[in-house]
Amino acid sequence: MGDTGEQTGSVRVDHEILARFVSEVLETYDVPSDHADLTADVLVAADLAGIDSHGVSRLFYYTHKLAKGLVEPRPAPRIVSEGAGGCVIDGDNGLGPVASQMAMDWCLAHAADGVGACATVRRSNHYGIAGYYARQAVQEGMIGISLTNATTFVVPTFGRKPMFGTNPIAVAVPAGEERPFILDMATSAAAVGKLQLAMGAGTEIPPGWAMDSDGVSTTDPVEGFNGGLLPLGSSRLLGSHKGYGLGVMVDIFCGLLSGANYGPELPGLVSEFEDVADVGHFFAVLRVDAFRPLAEFAATMDEMIRGLKSTPTEAGEDRVYVAGEPELEEEERRRQWGIPLEELVVGSLQQIAKSRGLVERFEQLLASGPGEGGSLP
Amino acid sequence: MGDTGEQTGSVRVDHEILARFVSEVLETYDVPSDHADLTADVLVAADLAGIDSHGVSRLFYYTHKLAKGLVEPRPAPRIVSEGAGGCVIDGDNGLGPVASQMAMDWCLAHAADGVGACATVRRSNHYGIAGYYARQAVQEGMIGISLTNATTFVVPTFGRKPMFGTNPIAVAVPAGEERPFILDMATSAAAVGKLQLAMGAGTEIPPGWAMDSDGVSTTDPVEGFNGGLLPLGSSRLLGSHKGYGLGVMVDIFCGLLSGANYGPELPGLVSEFEDVADVGHFFAVLRVDAFRPLAEFAATMDEMIRGLKSTPTEAGEDRVYVAGEPELEEEERRRQWGIPLEELVVGSLQQIAKSRGLVERFEQLLASGPGEGGSLP
């Protein structure tokens, strides 16, 4: 630990110090400190939840785009139009979390005018995990929804060319004593990150995740990367037209309703490092108490969640989970025991630290964890 | 044709005469003519779209429940509470389409107060195809959403007991010159109707649709019927936790938000013939022009739809479809060439006709098609 030579093996770091490091990196690109803090919080929230593919492993992508002038470090996002219960926000090509948080704040502030509120955002960028925003509604006793379109990488049913992104759907719902229900899912069978993980590890992927560039199902992650991901459902027989439909639906709410890029107008996996993205998002909140007393609803949520958790299990499994439960449990563990960073991520952060004059901060980061990496309790 | 003895083979009938027959059947159970006409329209809409499992093949289920007093023939559905942009409706245990249409009408009438409106319904019953209601928003230049919970029949990921229904999601979006985008999907890998079809035909089902009552994947439709359907995604590896999450999300919007039954509180596949259902629904409409000029949006929808339709195809396929396209094309064919009714459905309708003194009307129905059944042009 504290060795700034090439790092080998994984380490575990404190989440607050990790967030401070990320924020300081962003500030060296002229990002204002509040925007930098917010973006760091979004990235580290993914690492806390165990969604490592959307955490600080993406920082190099953010800094790359800032360095090339493809993302505006000091954007002036603005409300283009607003009415009762809805608004359109122009993100001014800033970091995705900036316009996204502005949109979610608008929704939460205007929810009391009716049963809820929604906002659509254009000219934005990668906004992190969808659930980060949806979850904020839960604290207010509301249902939160967060959608975004994304890098073109998913092939429609019967097609052989990517036509839209993994376009995630996040829906967060408050409960009472139980943890909230937090669904946060790509509408593809697998997330891009899982493919990248297999590429890094040199392992095969299961049939049903991807096709090669000739449109043939593949278990080779590199071929899949050059081809495209399959929609949730994987094949027509198992319902891939549903995952395909959900992906396009997200594109409609995010890209078409806002006037952002959509489908193959968005950069692909290679060109996303070279082009302005013009990503679109959609956010909504719904007041539970506009329909039913919150306490009554929350008690029923508890009852439903307990019922699901006590479902008899299939052979070989010992638990039935509720959406969000694995991530919230992981978050509790990682808040206490630190965030494990894989070798590749450590190397990527180290390189960024060196190039931005933050070697000392990086050393402090590496020394912040409770000990060497490894499996958590 | 016109032979009222036991029918063998399929026939083709005119959709308007079929709807009139269904309506007359319902009226014999003391259902008011406007409710009967609406319910007939909903059922025949499914047959027109080629979703035969949700069409008049279900009439025996409706009449059974009316006959047993499990559905109120003359309900007084009412708005329990309403506010800016949302309301709660009590269906008074009437036929599902009655409270559902009331809810959709409320949404359409109140959409102009803000960016849209939504309604949740409790104490309702089977409402037909979800898309029937969502689609009505399209004609008004709005996005329509329709959700319902349903008979308990889907097993959560890692579980081996059904805990919720096939809980469909319908989203309809207007386009310009192209047909609208109409997503109407069960959140299970396959619909119940597909399993029943395989049971009737004595054929196997593909792995990934169902598990037996011991929690083991099965290709036997009878074992699957006694076990349960798998969520969209089929296995954890291919994302069944996403289909599971979507199914529960629909239950939250329909059952928990409205105060209706939810999850295993709803009747199962056997008990649905014996119990009052207390089904819940959720409807929403969103005004496109609150976000973007409708003509501009519609032109972009056309562009997106044309792009998707011209996606290069995988080997063995000659077309990429857009959600709703197959059903809308089928509807055009069946409006012209009649609705094909399978032998079992003809027998079921004949039995109903005999018991309700409508044999003559049934004969007229059978004589209404352009000729013997068979594949359509």
CSV table of N, CA, C and O in Angstrom, one decimal, chain B residues 163-219:
chain,number,residue,atom,x,y,z
B,163,MET,N,-45.6,-16.3,-7.4
B,163,MET,CA,-45.9,-15.3,-6.4
B,163,MET,C,-46.5,-14.0,-7.0
B,163,MET,O,-46.8,-13.1,-6.3
B,164,PHE,N,-46.7,-14.0,-8.3
B,164,PHE,CA,-47.3,-12.9,-9.0
B,164,PHE,C,-47.8,-13.3,-10.4
B,164,PHE,O,-47.5,-14.4,-10.8
B,165,GLY,N,-48.4,-12.4,-11.1
B,165,GLY,CA,-49.0,-12.7,-12.4
B,165,GLY,C,-48.1,-12.4,-13.6
B,165,GLY,O,-47.0,-11.9,-13.4
B,166,THR,N,-48.6,-12.6,-14.8
B,166,THR,CA,-47.8,-12.3,-16.0
B,166,THR,C,-47.8,-10.8,-16.2
B,166,THR,O,-47.2,-10.3,-17.2
B,167,ASN,N,-48.5,-10.1,-15.3
B,167,ASN,CA,-48.5,-8.6,-15.2
B,167,ASN,C,-47.9,-7.8,-16.4
B,167,ASN,O,-46.8,-7.4,-16.4
B,168,PRO,N,-48.8,-7.6,-17.4
B,168,PRO,CA,-48.3,-7.0,-18.7
B,168,PRO,C,-48.1,-5.5,-18.6
B,168,PRO,O,-48.6,-4.8,-17.7
B,169,ILE,N,-47.2,-5.0,-19.5
B,169,ILE,CA,-46.9,-3.6,-19.7
B,169,ILE,C,-47.3,-3.2,-21.1
B,169,ILE,O,-46.9,-3.9,-22.0
B,170,ALA,N,-48.2,-2.2,-21.3
B,170,ALA,CA,-48.4,-1.7,-22.6
B,170,ALA,C,-48.1,-0.2,-22.7
B,170,ALA,O,-48.4,0.5,-21.8
B,171,VAL,N,-47.3,0.1,-23.7
B,171,VAL,CA,-47.0,1.5,-23.9
B,171,VAL,C,-47.2,1.8,-25.4
B,171,VAL,O,-46.7,1.1,-26.3
B,172,ALA,N,-48.0,2.8,-25.7
B,172,ALA,CA,-48.4,3.2,-27.1
B,172,ALA,C,-47.9,4.6,-27.4
B,172,ALA,O,-48.1,5.5,-26.5
B,173,VAL,N,-47.3,4.8,-28.5
B,173,VAL,CA,-46.7,6.1,-28.8
B,173,VAL,C,-47.0,6.5,-30.3
B,173,VAL,O,-46.9,5.7,-31.2
B,174,PRO,N,-47.5,7.7,-30.4
B,174,PRO,CA,-47.9,8.1,-31.8
B,174,PRO,C,-46.7,8.3,-32.7
B,174,PRO,O,-45.7,8.7,-32.3
B,175,ALA,N,-46.9,8.0,-34.0
B,175,ALA,CA,-45.9,8.3,-35.0
B,175,ALA,C,-46.6,9.2,-36.0
B,175,ALA,O,-47.6,9.8,-35.7
B,176,GLY,N,-45.9,9.5,-37.1
B,176,GLY,CA,-46.5,10.3,-38.1
B,176,GLY,C,-47.2,9.5,-39.2
B,176,GLY,O,-48.3,9.1,-39.1
B,177,GLU,N,-46.4,9.2,-40.3
B,177,GLU,CA,-46.9,8.4,-41.4
B,177,GLU,C,-46.8,6.9,-41.1
B,177,GLU,O,-47.6,6.1,-41.6
B,178,GLU,N,-45.9,6.6,-40.2
B,178,GLU,CA,-45.7,5.2,-39.8
B,178,GLU,C,-46.8,4.8,-38.8
B,178,GLU,O,-47.4,5.6,-38.2
B,179,ARG,N,-47.0,3.5,-38.7
B,179,ARG,CA,-47.9,3.0,-37.6
B,179,ARG,C,-47.4,3.4,-36.3
B,179,ARG,O,-46.2,3.5,-36.1
B,180,PRO,N,-48.3,3.5,-35.3
B,180,PRO,CA,-47.8,3.8,-33.9
B,180,PRO,C,-46.9,2.7,-33.4
B,180,PRO,O,-47.0,1.6,-33.8
B,181,PHE,N,-46.1,3.1,-32.4
B,181,PHE,CA,-45.3,2.1,-31.6
B,181,PHE,C,-46.2,1.6,-30.5
B,181,PHE,O,-46.7,2.4,-29.7
B,182,ILE,N,-46.6,0.3,-30.5
B,182,ILE,CA,-47.4,-0.3,-29.5
B,182,ILE,C,-46.8,-1.5,-28.9
B,182,ILE,O,-46.8,-2.6,-29.4
B,183,LEU,N,-46.1,-1.3,-27.7
B,183,LEU,CA,-45.6,-2.4,-27.0
B,183,LEU,C,-46.6,-3.0,-26.1
B,183,LEU,O,-47.3,-2.2,-25.3
B,184,ASP,N,-46.9,-4.2,-26.1
B,184,ASP,CA,-47.9,-4.9,-25.2
B,184,ASP,C,-47.3,-6.2,-24.9
B,184,ASP,O,-47.4,-7.2,-25.7
B,185,MET,N,-46.8,-6.3,-23.7
B,185,MET,CA,-46.0,-7.5,-23.4
B,185,MET,C,-46.2,-8.0,-21.9
B,185,MET,O,-46.3,-7.3,-21.0
B,186,ALA,N,-46.4,-9.4,-21.8
B,186,ALA,CA,-46.3,-10.0,-20.5
B,186,ALA,C,-44.9,-9.8,-20.0
B,186,ALA,O,-44.0,-9.8,-20.7
B,187,THR,N,-44.8,-9.7,-18.6
B,187,THR,CA,-43.4,-9.6,-18.1
B,187,THR,C,-42.8,-11.0,-17.8
B,187,THR,O,-41.8,-11.1,-17.2
B,188,SER,N,-43.6,-12.1,-18.2
B,188,SER,CA,-43.0,-13.4,-18.1
B,188,SER,C,-42.4,-13.7,-19.5
B,188,SER,O,-42.6,-13.0,-20.4
B,189,ALA,N,-41.6,-14.8,-19.5
B,189,ALA,CA,-41.0,-15.2,-20.8
B,189,ALA,C,-42.0,-15.5,-21.8
B,189,ALA,O,-41.9,-15.1,-23.0
B,190,ALA,N,-43.0,-16.2,-21.4
B,190,ALA,CA,-44.1,-16.6,-22.3
B,190,ALA,C,-45.5,-16.3,-21.7
B,190,ALA,O,-45.5,-16.2,-20.4
B,191,ALA,N,-46.5,-16.1,-22.4
B,191,ALA,CA,-47.8,-15.8,-21.9
B,191,ALA,C,-48.5,-17.2,-21.5
B,191,ALA,O,-48.1,-18.2,-22.0
B,192,VAL,N,-49.4,-17.1,-20.6
B,192,VAL,CA,-50.2,-18.3,-20.2
B,192,VAL,C,-50.8,-19.0,-21.4
B,192,VAL,O,-50.8,-20.2,-21.5
B,193,GLY,N,-51.3,-18.2,-22.3
B,193,GLY,CA,-52.0,-18.7,-23.5
B,193,GLY,C,-51.1,-19.6,-24.3
B,193,GLY,O,-51.6,-20.6,-24.9
B,194,LYS,N,-49.8,-19.3,-24.4
B,194,LYS,CA,-48.9,-20.1,-25.1
B,194,LYS,C,-48.7,-21.5,-24.5
B,194,LYS,O,-48.6,-22.5,-25.2
B,195,LEU,N,-48.8,-21.6,-23.2
B,195,LEU,CA,-48.7,-22.8,-22.5
B,195,LEU,C,-50.0,-23.6,-22.7
B,195,LEU,O,-49.9,-24.8,-23.0
B,196,GLN,N,-51.1,-22.9,-22.7
B,196,GLN,CA,-52.4,-23.6,-22.9
B,196,GLN,C,-52.5,-24.2,-24.3
B,196,GLN,O,-53.0,-25.2,-24.5
B,197,LEU,N,-51.9,-23.4,-25.2
B,197,LEU,CA,-51.9,-23.8,-26.6
B,197,LEU,C,-51.1,-25.1,-26.8
B,197,LEU,O,-51.6,-26.1,-27.5
B,198,ALA,N,-50.0,-25.2,-26.1
B,198,ALA,CA,-49.1,-26.4,-26.2
B,198,ALA,C,-49.8,-27.6,-25.5
B,198,ALA,O,-49.7,-28.7,-25.9
B,199,MET,N,-50.6,-27.3,-24.4
B,199,MET,CA,-51.3,-28.3,-23.7
B,199,MET,C,-52.4,-28.9,-24.6
B,199,MET,O,-52.5,-30.1,-24.7
B,200,GLY,N,-53.1,-28.0,-25.3
B,200,GLY,CA,-54.1,-28.4,-26.2
B,200,GLY,C,-53.6,-29.3,-27.4
B,200,GLY,O,-54.2,-30.3,-27.8
B,201,ALA,N,-52.4,-28.8,-27.9
B,201,ALA,CA,-51.9,-29.5,-29.0
B,201,ALA,C,-51.0,-30.7,-28.7
B,201,ALA,O,-50.6,-31.5,-29.5
B,202,GLY,N,-50.7,-30.9,-27.4
B,202,GLY,CA,-49.9,-32.0,-26.9
B,202,GLY,C,-48.5,-31.9,-27.3
B,202,GLY,O,-47.8,-32.9,-27.5
B,203,THR,N,-48.0,-30.6,-27.5
B,203,THR,CA,-46.6,-30.4,-27.9
B,203,THR,C,-45.7,-30.0,-26.7
B,203,THR,O,-46.3,-29.5,-25.7
B,204,GLU,N,-44.4,-30.1,-26.9
B,204,GLU,CA,-43.5,-29.6,-25.8
B,204,GLU,C,-43.4,-28.1,-25.9
B,204,GLU,O,-43.7,-27.5,-26.9
B,205,ILE,N,-43.0,-27.5,-24.8
B,205,ILE,CA,-42.6,-26.1,-24.7
B,205,ILE,C,-41.1,-26.0,-24.6
B,205,ILE,O,-40.5,-26.9,-24.2
B,206,PRO,N,-40.6,-24.9,-25.1
B,206,PRO,CA,-39.1,-24.7,-25.0
B,206,PRO,C,-38.6,-24.6,-23.6
B,206,PRO,O,-39.4,-24.0,-22.8
B,207,PRO,N,-37.4,-25.0,-23.3
B,207,PRO,CA,-36.9,-24.8,-22.0
B,207,PRO,C,-36.7,-23.2,-21.8
B,207,PRO,O,-36.4,-22.5,-22.7
B,208,GLY,N,-37.1,-22.7,-20.6
B,208,GLY,CA,-37.0,-21.3,-20.4
B,208,GLY,C,-38.4,-20.7,-20.2
B,208,GLY,O,-38.5,-19.5,-19.9
B,209,TRP,N,-39.5,-21.4,-20.5
B,209,TRP,CA,-40.8,-20.9,-20.3
B,209,TRP,C,-41.4,-21.2,-18.9
B,209,TRP,O,-42.0,-20.3,-18.3
B,210,ALA,N,-41.1,-22.4,-18.4
B,210,ALA,CA,-41.8,-22.8,-17.2
B,210,ALA,C,-41.0,-23.7,-16.3
B,210,ALA,O,-40.0,-24.3,-16.8
B,211,MET,N,-41.4,-23.9,-15.1
B,211,MET,CA,-40.8,-24.9,-14.2
B,211,MET,C,-41.9,-25.8,-13.6
B,211,MET,O,-43.0,-25.3,-13.6
B,212,ASP,N,-41.5,-27.0,-13.2
B,212,ASP,CA,-42.6,-27.8,-12.6
B,212,ASP,C,-42.7,-27.5,-11.2
B,212,ASP,O,-42.0,-26.6,-10.6
B,213,SER,N,-43.6,-28.2,-10.5
B,213,SER,CA,-43.9,-27.8,-9.1
B,213,SER,C,-42.8,-28.1,-8.1
B,213,SER,O,-42.8,-27.6,-7.0
B,214,ASP,N,-41.7,-28.8,-8.6
B,214,ASP,CA,-40.5,-29.0,-7.8
B,214,ASP,C,-39.5,-28.0,-8.0
B,214,ASP,O,-38.4,-28.0,-7.4
B,215,GLY,N,-39.8,-27.0,-8.9
B,215,GLY,CA,-38.8,-26.0,-9.2
B,215,GLY,C,-37.8,-26.4,-10.2
B,215,GLY,O,-36.7,-25.8,-10.3
B,216,VAL,N,-38.1,-27.4,-11.0
B,216,VAL,CA,-37.2,-27.8,-12.1
B,216,VAL,C,-37.7,-27.4,-13.4
B,216,VAL,O,-38.9,-27.6,-13.7
B,217,SER,N,-36.8,-26.9,-14.3
B,217,SER,CA,-37.2,-26.4,-15.6
B,217,SER,C,-37.8,-27.6,-16.4
B,217,SER,O,-37.4,-28.7,-16.3
B,218,THR,N,-38.9,-27.3,-17.1
B,218,THR,CA,-39.6,-28.4,-17.8
B,218,THR,C,-40.0,-28.0,-19.2
B,218,THR,O,-40.1,-26.8,-19.5
B,219,THR,N,-40.1,-29.0,-20.1
B,219,THR,CA,-40.6,-28.8,-21.4
B,219,THR,C,-42.0,-29.4,-21.6
B,219,THR,O,-42.6,-29.4,-22.7
